[in-house]
PDB file of C-alpha atoms (C1' of nucleotides) in Angstrom:
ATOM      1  CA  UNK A   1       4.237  71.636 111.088  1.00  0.00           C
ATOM      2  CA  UNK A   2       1.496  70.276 109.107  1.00  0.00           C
ATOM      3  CA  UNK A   3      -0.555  72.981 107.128  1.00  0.00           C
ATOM      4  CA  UNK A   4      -3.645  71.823 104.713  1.00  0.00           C
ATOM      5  CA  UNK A   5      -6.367  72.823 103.341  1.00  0.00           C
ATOM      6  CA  UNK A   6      -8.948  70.183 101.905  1.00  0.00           C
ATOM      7  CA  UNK A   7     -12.457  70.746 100.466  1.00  0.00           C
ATOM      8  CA  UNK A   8     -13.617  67.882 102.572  1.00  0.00           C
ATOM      9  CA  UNK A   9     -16.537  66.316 103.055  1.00  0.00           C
ATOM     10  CA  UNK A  10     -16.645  64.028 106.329  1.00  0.00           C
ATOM     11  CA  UNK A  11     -19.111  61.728 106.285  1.00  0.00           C
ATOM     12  CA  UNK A  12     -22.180  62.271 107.936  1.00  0.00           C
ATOM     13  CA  UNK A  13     -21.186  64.266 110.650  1.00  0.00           C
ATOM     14  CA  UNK A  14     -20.324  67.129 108.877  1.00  0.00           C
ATOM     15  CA  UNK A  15     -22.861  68.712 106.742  1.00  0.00           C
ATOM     16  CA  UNK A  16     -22.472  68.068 103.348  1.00  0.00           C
ATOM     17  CA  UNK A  17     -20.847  70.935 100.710  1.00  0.00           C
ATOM     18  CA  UNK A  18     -19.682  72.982 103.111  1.00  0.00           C
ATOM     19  CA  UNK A  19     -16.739  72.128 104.602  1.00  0.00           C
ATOM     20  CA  UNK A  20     -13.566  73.856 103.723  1.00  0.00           C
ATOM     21  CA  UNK A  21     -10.712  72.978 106.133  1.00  0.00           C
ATOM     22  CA  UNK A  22      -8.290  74.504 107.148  1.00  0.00           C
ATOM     23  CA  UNK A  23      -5.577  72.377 109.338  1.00  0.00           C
ATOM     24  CA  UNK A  24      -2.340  73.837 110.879  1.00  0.00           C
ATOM     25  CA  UNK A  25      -0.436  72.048 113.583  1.00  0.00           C
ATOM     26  CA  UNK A  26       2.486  74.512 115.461  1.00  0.00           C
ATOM     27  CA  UNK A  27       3.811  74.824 118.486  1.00  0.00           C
ATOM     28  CA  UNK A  28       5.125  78.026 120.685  1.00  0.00           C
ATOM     29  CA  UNK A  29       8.723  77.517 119.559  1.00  0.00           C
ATOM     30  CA  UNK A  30       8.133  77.499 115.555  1.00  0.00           C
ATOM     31  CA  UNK A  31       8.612  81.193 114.088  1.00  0.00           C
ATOM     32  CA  UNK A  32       5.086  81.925 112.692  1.00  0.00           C
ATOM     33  CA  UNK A  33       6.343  81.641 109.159  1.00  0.00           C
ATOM     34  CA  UNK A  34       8.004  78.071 109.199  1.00  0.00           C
ATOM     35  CA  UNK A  35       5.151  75.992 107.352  1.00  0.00           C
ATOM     36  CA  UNK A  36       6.558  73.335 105.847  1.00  0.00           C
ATOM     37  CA  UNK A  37       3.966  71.124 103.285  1.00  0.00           C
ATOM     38  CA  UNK A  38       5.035  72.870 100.087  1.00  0.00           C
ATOM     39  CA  UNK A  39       3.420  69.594  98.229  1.00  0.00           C
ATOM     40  CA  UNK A  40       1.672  66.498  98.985  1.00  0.00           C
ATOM     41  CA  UNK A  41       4.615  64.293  98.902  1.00  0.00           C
ATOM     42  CA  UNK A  42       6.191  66.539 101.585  1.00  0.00           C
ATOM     43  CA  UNK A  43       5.917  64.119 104.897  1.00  0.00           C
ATOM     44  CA  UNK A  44       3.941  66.283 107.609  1.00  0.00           C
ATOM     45  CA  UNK A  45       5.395  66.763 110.733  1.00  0.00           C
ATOM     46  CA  UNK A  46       4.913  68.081 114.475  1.00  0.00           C
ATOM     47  CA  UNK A  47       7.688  69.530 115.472  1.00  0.00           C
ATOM     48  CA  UNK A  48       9.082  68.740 119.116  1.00  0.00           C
ATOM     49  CA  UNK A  49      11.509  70.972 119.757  1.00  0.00           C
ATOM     50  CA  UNK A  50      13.964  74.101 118.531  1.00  0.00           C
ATOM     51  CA  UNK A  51      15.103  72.873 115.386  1.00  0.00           C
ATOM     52  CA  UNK A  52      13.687  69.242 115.344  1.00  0.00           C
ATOM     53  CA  UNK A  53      10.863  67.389 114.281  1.00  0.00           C
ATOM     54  CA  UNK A  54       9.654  64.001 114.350  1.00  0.00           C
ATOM     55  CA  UNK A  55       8.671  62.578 111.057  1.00  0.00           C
ATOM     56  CA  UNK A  56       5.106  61.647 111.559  1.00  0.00           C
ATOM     57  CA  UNK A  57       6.241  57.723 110.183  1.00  0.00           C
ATOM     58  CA  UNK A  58       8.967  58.104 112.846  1.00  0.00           C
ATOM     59  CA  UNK A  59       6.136  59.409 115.160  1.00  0.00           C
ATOM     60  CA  UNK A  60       3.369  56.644 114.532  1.00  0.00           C
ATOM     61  CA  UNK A  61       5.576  53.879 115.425  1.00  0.00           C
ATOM     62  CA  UNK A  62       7.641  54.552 117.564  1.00  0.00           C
ATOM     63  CA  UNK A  63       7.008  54.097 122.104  1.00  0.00           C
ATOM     64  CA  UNK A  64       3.784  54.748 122.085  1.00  0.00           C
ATOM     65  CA  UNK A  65       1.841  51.741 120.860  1.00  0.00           C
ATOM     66  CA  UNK A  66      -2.180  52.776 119.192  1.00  0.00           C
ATOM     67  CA  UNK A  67      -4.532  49.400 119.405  1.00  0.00           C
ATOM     68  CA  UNK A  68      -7.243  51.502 117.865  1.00  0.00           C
ATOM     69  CA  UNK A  69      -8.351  50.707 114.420  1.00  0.00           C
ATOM     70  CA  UNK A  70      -5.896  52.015 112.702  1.00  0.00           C
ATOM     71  CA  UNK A  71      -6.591  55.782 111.446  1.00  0.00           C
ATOM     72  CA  UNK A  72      -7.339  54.876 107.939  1.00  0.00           C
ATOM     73  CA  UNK A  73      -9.796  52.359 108.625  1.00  0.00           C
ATOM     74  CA  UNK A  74     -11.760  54.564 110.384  1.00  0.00           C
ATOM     75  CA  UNK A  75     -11.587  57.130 107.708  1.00  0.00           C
ATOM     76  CA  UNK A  76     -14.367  56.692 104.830  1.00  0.00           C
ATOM     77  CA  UNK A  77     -13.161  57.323 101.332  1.00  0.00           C
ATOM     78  CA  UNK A  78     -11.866  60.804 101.002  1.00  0.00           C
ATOM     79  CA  UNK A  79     -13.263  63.958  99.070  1.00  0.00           C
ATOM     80  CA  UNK A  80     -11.045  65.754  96.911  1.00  0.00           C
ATOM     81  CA  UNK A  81      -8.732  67.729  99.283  1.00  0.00           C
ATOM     82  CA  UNK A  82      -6.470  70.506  98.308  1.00  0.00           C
ATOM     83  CA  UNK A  83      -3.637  71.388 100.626  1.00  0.00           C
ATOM     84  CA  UNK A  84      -2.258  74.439 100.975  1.00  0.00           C
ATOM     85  CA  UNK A  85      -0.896  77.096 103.182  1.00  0.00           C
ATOM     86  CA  UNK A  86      -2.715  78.444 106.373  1.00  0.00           C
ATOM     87  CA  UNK A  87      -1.786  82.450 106.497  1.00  0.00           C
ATOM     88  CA  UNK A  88       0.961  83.004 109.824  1.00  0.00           C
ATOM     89  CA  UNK A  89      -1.808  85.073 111.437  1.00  0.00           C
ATOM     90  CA  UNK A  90      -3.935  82.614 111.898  1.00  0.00           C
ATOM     91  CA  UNK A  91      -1.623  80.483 113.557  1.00  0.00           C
ATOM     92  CA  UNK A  92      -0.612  83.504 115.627  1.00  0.00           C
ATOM     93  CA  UNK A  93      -3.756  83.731 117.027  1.00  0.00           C
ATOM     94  CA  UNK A  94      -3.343  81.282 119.475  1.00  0.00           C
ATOM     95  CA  UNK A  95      -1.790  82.911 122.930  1.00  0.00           C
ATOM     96  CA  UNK A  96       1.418  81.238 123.108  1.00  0.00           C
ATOM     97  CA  UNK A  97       0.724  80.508 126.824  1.00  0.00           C
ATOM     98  CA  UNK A  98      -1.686  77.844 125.587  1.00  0.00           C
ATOM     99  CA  UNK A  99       0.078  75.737 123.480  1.00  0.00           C
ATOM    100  CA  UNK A 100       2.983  75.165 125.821  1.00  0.00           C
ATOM    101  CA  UNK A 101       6.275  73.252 124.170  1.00  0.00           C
ATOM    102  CA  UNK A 102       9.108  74.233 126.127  1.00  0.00           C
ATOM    103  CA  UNK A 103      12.688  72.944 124.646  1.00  0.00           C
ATOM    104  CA  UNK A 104      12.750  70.308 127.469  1.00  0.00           C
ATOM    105  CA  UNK A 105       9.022  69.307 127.139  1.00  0.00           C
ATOM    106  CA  UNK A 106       9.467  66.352 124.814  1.00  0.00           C
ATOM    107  CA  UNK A 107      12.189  64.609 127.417  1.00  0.00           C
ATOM    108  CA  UNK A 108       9.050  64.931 130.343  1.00  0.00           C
ATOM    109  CA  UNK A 109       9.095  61.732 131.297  1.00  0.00           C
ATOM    110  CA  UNK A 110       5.087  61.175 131.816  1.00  0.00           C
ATOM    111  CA  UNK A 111       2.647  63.447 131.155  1.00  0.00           C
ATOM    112  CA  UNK A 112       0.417  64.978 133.148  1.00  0.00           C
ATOM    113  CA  UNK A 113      -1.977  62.016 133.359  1.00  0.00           C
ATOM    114  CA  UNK A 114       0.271  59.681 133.424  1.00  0.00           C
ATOM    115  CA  UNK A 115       2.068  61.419 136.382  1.00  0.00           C
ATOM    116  CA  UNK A 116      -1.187  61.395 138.416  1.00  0.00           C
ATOM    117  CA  UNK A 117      -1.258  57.726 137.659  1.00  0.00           C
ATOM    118  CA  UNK A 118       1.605  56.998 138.949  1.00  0.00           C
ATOM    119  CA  UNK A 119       0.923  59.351 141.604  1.00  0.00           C
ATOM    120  CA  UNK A 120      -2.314  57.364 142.638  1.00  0.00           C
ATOM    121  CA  UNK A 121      -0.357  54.055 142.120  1.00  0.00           C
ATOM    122  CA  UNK A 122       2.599  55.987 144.497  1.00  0.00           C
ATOM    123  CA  UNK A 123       0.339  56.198 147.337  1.00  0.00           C
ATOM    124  CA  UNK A 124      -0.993  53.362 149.135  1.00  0.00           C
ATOM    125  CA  UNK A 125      -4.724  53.021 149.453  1.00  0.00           C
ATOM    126  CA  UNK A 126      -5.196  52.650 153.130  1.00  0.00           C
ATOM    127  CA  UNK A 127      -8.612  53.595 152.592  1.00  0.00           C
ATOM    128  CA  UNK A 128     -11.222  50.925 152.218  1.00  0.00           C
ATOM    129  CA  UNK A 129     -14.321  51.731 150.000  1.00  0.00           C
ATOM    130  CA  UNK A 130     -18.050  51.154 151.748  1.00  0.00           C
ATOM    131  CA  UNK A 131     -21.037  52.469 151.397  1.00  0.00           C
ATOM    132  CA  UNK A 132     -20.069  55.296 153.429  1.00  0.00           C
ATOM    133  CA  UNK A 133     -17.441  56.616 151.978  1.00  0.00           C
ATOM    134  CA  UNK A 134     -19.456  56.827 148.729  1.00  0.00           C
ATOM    135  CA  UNK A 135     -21.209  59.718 150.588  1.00  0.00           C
ATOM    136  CA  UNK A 136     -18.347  61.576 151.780  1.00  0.00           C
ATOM    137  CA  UNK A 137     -17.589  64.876 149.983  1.00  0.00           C
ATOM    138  CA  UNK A 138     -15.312  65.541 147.582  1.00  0.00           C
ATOM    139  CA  UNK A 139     -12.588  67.105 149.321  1.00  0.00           C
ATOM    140  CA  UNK A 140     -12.401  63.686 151.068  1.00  0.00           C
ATOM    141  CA  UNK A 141     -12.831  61.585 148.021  1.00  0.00           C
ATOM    142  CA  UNK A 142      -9.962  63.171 146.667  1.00  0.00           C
ATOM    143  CA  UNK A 143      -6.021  63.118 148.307  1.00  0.00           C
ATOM    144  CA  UNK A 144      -4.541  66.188 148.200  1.00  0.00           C
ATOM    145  CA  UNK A 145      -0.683  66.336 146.786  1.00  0.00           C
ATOM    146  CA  UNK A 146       1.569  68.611 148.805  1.00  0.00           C
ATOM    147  CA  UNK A 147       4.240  70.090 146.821  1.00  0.00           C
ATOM    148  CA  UNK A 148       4.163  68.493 143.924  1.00  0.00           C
ATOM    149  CA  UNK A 149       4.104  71.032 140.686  1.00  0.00           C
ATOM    150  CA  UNK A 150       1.789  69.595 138.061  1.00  0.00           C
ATOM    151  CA  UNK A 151       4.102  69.572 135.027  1.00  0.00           C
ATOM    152  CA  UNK A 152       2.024  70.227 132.130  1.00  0.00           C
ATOM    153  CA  UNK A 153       2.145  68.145 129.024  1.00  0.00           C
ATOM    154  CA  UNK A 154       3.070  69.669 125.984  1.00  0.00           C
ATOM    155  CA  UNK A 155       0.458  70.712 123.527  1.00  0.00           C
ATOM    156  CA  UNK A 156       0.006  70.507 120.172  1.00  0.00           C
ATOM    157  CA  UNK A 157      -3.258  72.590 118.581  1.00  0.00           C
ATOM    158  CA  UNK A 158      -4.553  72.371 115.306  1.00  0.00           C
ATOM    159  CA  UNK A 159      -6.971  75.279 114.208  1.00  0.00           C
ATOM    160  CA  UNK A 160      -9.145  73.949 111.654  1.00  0.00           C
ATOM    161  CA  UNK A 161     -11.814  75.829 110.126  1.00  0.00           C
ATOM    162  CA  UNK A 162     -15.419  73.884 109.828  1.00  0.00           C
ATOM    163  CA  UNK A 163     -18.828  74.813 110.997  1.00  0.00           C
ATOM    164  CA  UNK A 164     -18.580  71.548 113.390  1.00  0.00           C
ATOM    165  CA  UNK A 165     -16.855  71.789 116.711  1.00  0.00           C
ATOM    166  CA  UNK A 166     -15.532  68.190 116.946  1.00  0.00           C
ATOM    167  CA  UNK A 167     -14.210  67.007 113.983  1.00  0.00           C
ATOM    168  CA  UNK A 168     -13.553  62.861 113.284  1.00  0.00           C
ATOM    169  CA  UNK A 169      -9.850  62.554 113.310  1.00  0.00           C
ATOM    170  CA  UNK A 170      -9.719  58.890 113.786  1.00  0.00           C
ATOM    171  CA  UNK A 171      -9.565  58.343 117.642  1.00  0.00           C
ATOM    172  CA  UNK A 172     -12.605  57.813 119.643  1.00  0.00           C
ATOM    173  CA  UNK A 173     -13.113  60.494 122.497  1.00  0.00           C
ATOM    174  CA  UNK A 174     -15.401  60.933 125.368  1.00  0.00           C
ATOM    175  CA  UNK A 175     -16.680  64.784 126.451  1.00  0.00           C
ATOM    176  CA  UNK A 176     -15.696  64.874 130.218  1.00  0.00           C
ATOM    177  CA  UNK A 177     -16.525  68.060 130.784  1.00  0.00           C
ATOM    178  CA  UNK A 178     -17.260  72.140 129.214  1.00  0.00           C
ATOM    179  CA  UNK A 179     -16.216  75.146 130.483  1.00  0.00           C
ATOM    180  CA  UNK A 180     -16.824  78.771 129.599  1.00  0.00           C
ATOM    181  CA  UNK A 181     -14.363  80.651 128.324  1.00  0.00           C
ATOM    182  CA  UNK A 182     -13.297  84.130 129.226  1.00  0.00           C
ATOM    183  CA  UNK A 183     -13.857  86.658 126.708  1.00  0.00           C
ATOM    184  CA  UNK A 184     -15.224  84.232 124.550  1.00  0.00           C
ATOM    185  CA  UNK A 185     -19.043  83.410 124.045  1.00  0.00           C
ATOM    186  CA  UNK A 186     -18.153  79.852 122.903  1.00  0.00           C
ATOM    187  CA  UNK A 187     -17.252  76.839 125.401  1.00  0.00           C
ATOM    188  CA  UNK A 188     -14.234  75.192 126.260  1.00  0.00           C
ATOM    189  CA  UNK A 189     -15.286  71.413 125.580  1.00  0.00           C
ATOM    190  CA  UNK A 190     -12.487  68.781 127.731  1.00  0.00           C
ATOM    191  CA  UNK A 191     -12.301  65.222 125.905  1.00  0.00           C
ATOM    192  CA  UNK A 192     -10.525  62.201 126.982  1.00  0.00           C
ATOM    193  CA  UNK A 193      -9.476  59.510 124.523  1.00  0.00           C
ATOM    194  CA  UNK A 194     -11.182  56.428 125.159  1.00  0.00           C
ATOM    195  CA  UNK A 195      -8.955  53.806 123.056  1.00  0.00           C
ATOM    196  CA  UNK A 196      -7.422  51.092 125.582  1.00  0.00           C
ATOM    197  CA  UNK A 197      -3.621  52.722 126.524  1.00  0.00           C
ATOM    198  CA  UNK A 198      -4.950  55.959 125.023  1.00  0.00           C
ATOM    199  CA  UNK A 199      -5.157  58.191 127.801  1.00  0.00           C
ATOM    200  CA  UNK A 200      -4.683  61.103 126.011  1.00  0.00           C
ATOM    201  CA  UNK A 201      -6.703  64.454 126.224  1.00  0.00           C
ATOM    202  CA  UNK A 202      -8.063  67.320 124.091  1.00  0.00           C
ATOM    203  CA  UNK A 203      -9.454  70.516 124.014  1.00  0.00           C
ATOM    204  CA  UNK A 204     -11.817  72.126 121.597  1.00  0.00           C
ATOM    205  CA  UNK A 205     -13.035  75.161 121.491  1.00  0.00           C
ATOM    206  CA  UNK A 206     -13.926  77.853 118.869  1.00  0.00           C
ATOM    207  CA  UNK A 207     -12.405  81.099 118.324  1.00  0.00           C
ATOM    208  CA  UNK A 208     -13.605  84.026 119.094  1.00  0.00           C
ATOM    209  CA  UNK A 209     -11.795  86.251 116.782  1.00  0.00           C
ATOM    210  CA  UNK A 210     -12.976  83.919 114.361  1.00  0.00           C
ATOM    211  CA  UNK A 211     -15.821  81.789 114.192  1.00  0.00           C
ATOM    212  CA  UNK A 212     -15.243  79.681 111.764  1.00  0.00           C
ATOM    213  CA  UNK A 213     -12.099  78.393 113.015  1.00  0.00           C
ATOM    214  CA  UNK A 214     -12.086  75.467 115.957  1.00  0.00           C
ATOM    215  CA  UNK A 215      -9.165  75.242 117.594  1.00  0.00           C
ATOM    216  CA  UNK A 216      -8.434  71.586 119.455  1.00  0.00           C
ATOM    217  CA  UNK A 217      -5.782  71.131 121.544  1.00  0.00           C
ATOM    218  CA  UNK A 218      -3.911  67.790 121.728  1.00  0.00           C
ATOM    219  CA  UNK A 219      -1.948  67.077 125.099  1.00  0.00           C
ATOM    220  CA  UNK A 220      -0.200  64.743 123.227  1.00  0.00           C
ATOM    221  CA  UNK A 221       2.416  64.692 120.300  1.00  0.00           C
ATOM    222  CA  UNK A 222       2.256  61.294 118.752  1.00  0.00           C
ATOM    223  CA  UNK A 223      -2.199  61.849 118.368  1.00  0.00           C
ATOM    224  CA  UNK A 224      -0.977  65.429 116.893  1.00  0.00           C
ATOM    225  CA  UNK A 225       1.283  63.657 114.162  1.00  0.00           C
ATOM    226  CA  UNK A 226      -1.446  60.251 113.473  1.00  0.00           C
ATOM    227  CA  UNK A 227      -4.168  63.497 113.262  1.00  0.00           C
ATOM    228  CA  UNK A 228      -1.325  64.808 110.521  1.00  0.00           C
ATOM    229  CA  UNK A 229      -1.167  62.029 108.975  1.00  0.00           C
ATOM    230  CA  UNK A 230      -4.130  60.630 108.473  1.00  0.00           C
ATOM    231  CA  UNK A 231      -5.302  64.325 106.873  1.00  0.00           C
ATOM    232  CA  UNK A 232      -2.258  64.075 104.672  1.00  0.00           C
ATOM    233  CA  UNK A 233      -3.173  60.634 103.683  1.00  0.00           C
ATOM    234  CA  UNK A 234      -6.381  61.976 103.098  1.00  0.00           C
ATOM    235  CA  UNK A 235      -4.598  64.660 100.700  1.00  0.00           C
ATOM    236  CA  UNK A 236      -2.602  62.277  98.990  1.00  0.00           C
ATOM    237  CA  UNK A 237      -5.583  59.888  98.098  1.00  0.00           C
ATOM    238  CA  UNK A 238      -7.521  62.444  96.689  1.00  0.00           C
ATOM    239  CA  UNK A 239      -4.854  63.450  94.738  1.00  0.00           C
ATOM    240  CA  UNK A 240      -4.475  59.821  93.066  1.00  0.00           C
TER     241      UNK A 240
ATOM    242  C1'  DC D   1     -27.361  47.693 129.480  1.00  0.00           C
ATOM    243  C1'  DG D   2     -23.346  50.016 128.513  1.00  0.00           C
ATOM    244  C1'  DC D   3     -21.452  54.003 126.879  1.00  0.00           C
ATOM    245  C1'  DT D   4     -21.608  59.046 126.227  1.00  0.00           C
ATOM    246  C1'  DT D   5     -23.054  63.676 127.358  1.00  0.00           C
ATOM    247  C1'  DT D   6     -24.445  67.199 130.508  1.00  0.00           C
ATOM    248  C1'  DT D   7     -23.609  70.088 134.240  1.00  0.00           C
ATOM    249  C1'  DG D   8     -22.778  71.857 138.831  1.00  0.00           C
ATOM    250  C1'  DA D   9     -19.335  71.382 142.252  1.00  0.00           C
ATOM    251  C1'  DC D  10     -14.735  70.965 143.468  1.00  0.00           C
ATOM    252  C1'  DC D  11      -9.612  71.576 143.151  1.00  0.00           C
ATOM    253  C1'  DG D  12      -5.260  73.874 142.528  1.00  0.00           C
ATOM    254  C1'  DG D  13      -2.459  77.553 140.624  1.00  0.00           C
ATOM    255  C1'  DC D  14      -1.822  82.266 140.334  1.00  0.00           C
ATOM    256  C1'  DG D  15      -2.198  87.268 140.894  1.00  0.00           C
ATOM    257  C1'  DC D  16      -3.451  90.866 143.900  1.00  0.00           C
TER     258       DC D  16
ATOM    259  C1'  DG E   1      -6.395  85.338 152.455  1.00  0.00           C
ATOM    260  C1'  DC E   2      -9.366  85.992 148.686  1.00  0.00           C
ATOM    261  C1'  DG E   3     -11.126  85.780 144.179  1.00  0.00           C
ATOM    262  C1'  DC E   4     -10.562  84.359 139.499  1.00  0.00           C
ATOM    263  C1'  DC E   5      -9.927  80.922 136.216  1.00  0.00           C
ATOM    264  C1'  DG E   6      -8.676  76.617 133.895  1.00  0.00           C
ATOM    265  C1'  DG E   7      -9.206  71.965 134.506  1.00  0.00           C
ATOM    266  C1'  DT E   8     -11.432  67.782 136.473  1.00  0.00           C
ATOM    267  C1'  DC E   9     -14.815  64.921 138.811  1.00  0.00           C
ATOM    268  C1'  DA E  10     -18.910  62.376 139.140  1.00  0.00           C
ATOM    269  C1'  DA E  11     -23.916  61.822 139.439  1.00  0.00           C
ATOM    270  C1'  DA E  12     -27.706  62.020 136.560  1.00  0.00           C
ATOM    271  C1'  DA E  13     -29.697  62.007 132.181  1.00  0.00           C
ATOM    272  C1'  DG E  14     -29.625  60.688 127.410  1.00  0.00           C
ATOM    273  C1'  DC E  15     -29.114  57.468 123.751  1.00  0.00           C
ATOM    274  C1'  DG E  16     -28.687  53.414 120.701  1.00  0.00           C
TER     275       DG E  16
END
DNA sequence: CGCTTTTGACCGGCGC
DNA sequence: GCGCCGGTCAAAAGCG
C-alpha cells in the first residue's frame, strides 16, 4: 500500500498552488491500518493478496510488458512533495464491494477484457460485414454469451485529493463513457488506456462524502504499482 | 485528418 | 418477469 502526500504542482493541467495530494492505494483484504511508506526510501507497494505484496520494481518488470514512454519521461520536473500518511478513514470510505481483490484474484488468468478478447477470438465470425449490417441494431451487432460469468478483474483505487478529476499519472487514456452515480451528484467517468498492449481500464469519480477527494479505480495491478511508483519517484526527487 | 470527448442507448447481473 | 444499476458501445461532435 502506497500512501503520500505531495504539495504538487502538475503541470498545466492542474491549477497552479493549489494542489495538495493525497494518494493511497489499498485493496479490500488490507486491515484499514496497514500503511506501509513510513519514509521515502520505503519501496511502495500494491499489495495482491493476504499477506503479500509485489514490490512495485518486481511489479514494473515483470509479464506485463509497458511500450509507453516510460512514466518518468512523461512526468515534468517535480514540485516539492511531502509524503505522508493518509488517515484509515479515508481509505475506509470506499465500499469494499468496489474495490474487489479476492485471495484468488491475482492467479485470474485474463482479466475481464482480456477474457472478452479471447472470447471474441473463441467464436468464429460467420458473419460477414456489409453495408447492411452496419444498420442492424445493437442487440444484433452484439453476440450474446450464454453462461459464461464475467469474472471481474481485480481493482486497485487510489483516492487522491485535487480539485481536478483526472489526474496525469503517466499513461495516456481515452474517456469511453460517464455515468451517474447513485447517491452521488458527481459522475462516474469510464477510461480505457490507449498505449499499444495497454488495454487496461479506469474509473474516476469523486466522492461524495468528500469533495475534494477523486477516487480512480485501476482494473489493473501492475498500472496501480507504475502509478505508485512514479508518485514515489516523484517524492524521492523532490526530496534530493 | 485522426484522435478524443460526449451522450443516449443497450447489455447483463442482481434483487425483489 | 420487471426494474434498477453499473458498465459498455458507438455515432456524432469537438478539437488540434
Amino acid at each position: 500500500m502506497l500512501l503520500i502526500k505531495s504539495m504538487a504542482d502538475k503541470e498545466n493541467k492542474l491549477k497552479p498552488n493549489t494542489s495538495s495530494l493525497e494518494i493511497s492505494t489499498f485493496s479490500d483484504q488490507i486491515p484499514a491500518n496497514n500503511y506501509s511508506l513510513s519514509s521515502i526510501f520505503d519501496m511502495p507497494t500494491c499489495e495482491t493478496e493476504k499477506g503479500s505484496s509485489l514490490s512495485l520494481i518486481e511489479t514494473m518488470f515483470s509479464s506485463h510488458p509497458i511500450t509507453t514512454p516510460s512514466t518518468f519521461d512523461l512526468l515534468q520536473p517535480p514540485p516539492p512533495a511531502v509524503p505522508l500518511l493518509v488517515p484509515s478513514q479515508i481509505v475506509n470510505k470506499i465500499p469494499s464491494s468496489e474495490i474487489v481483490n479476492t485471495p484468488n484474484s491475482s492467479s485470474i488468468s485474463s482479466s475481464s477484457t482480456e477474457a472478452a478478447a479471447n472470447d471474441d477470438q473463441l467464436q468464429p465470425n460467420t458473419q460477414t460485414v456489409d453495408d447492411d449490417d452496419q444498420h442492424k441494431n445493437k442487440k444484433q451487432l452484439k453476440p450474446k454469451k450464454k453462461n459464461q460469468k464475467r469474472q471481474r478483474e481485480p481493482r486497485f483505487a487510489f483516492m487522491t485529493k485535487s480539485e481536478v478529476d483526472h489526474l496525469d499519472d503517466g499513461f495516456r487514456w481515452r474517456k469511453y463513457g460517464q455515468k451517474a452515480v447513485k447517491n452521488s451528484p458527481f459522475p462516474r467517468s469510464y477510461y480505457r488506456c490507449t498505449t499499444a498492449t495497454c488495454g487496461v481500464k479506469k474509473r474516476v469519480e469523486r466522492s461524495s462524502e468528500d469533495t475534494s477527494i477523486v477516487v480512480t479505480t485501476y482494473e489493473a495491478e501492475y498500472i496501480c504499482s507504475r502509478v505508485a511508483f512514479s508518485l514515489s519517484t516523484l517524492s524521492m526527487k523532490s526530496q534530493s
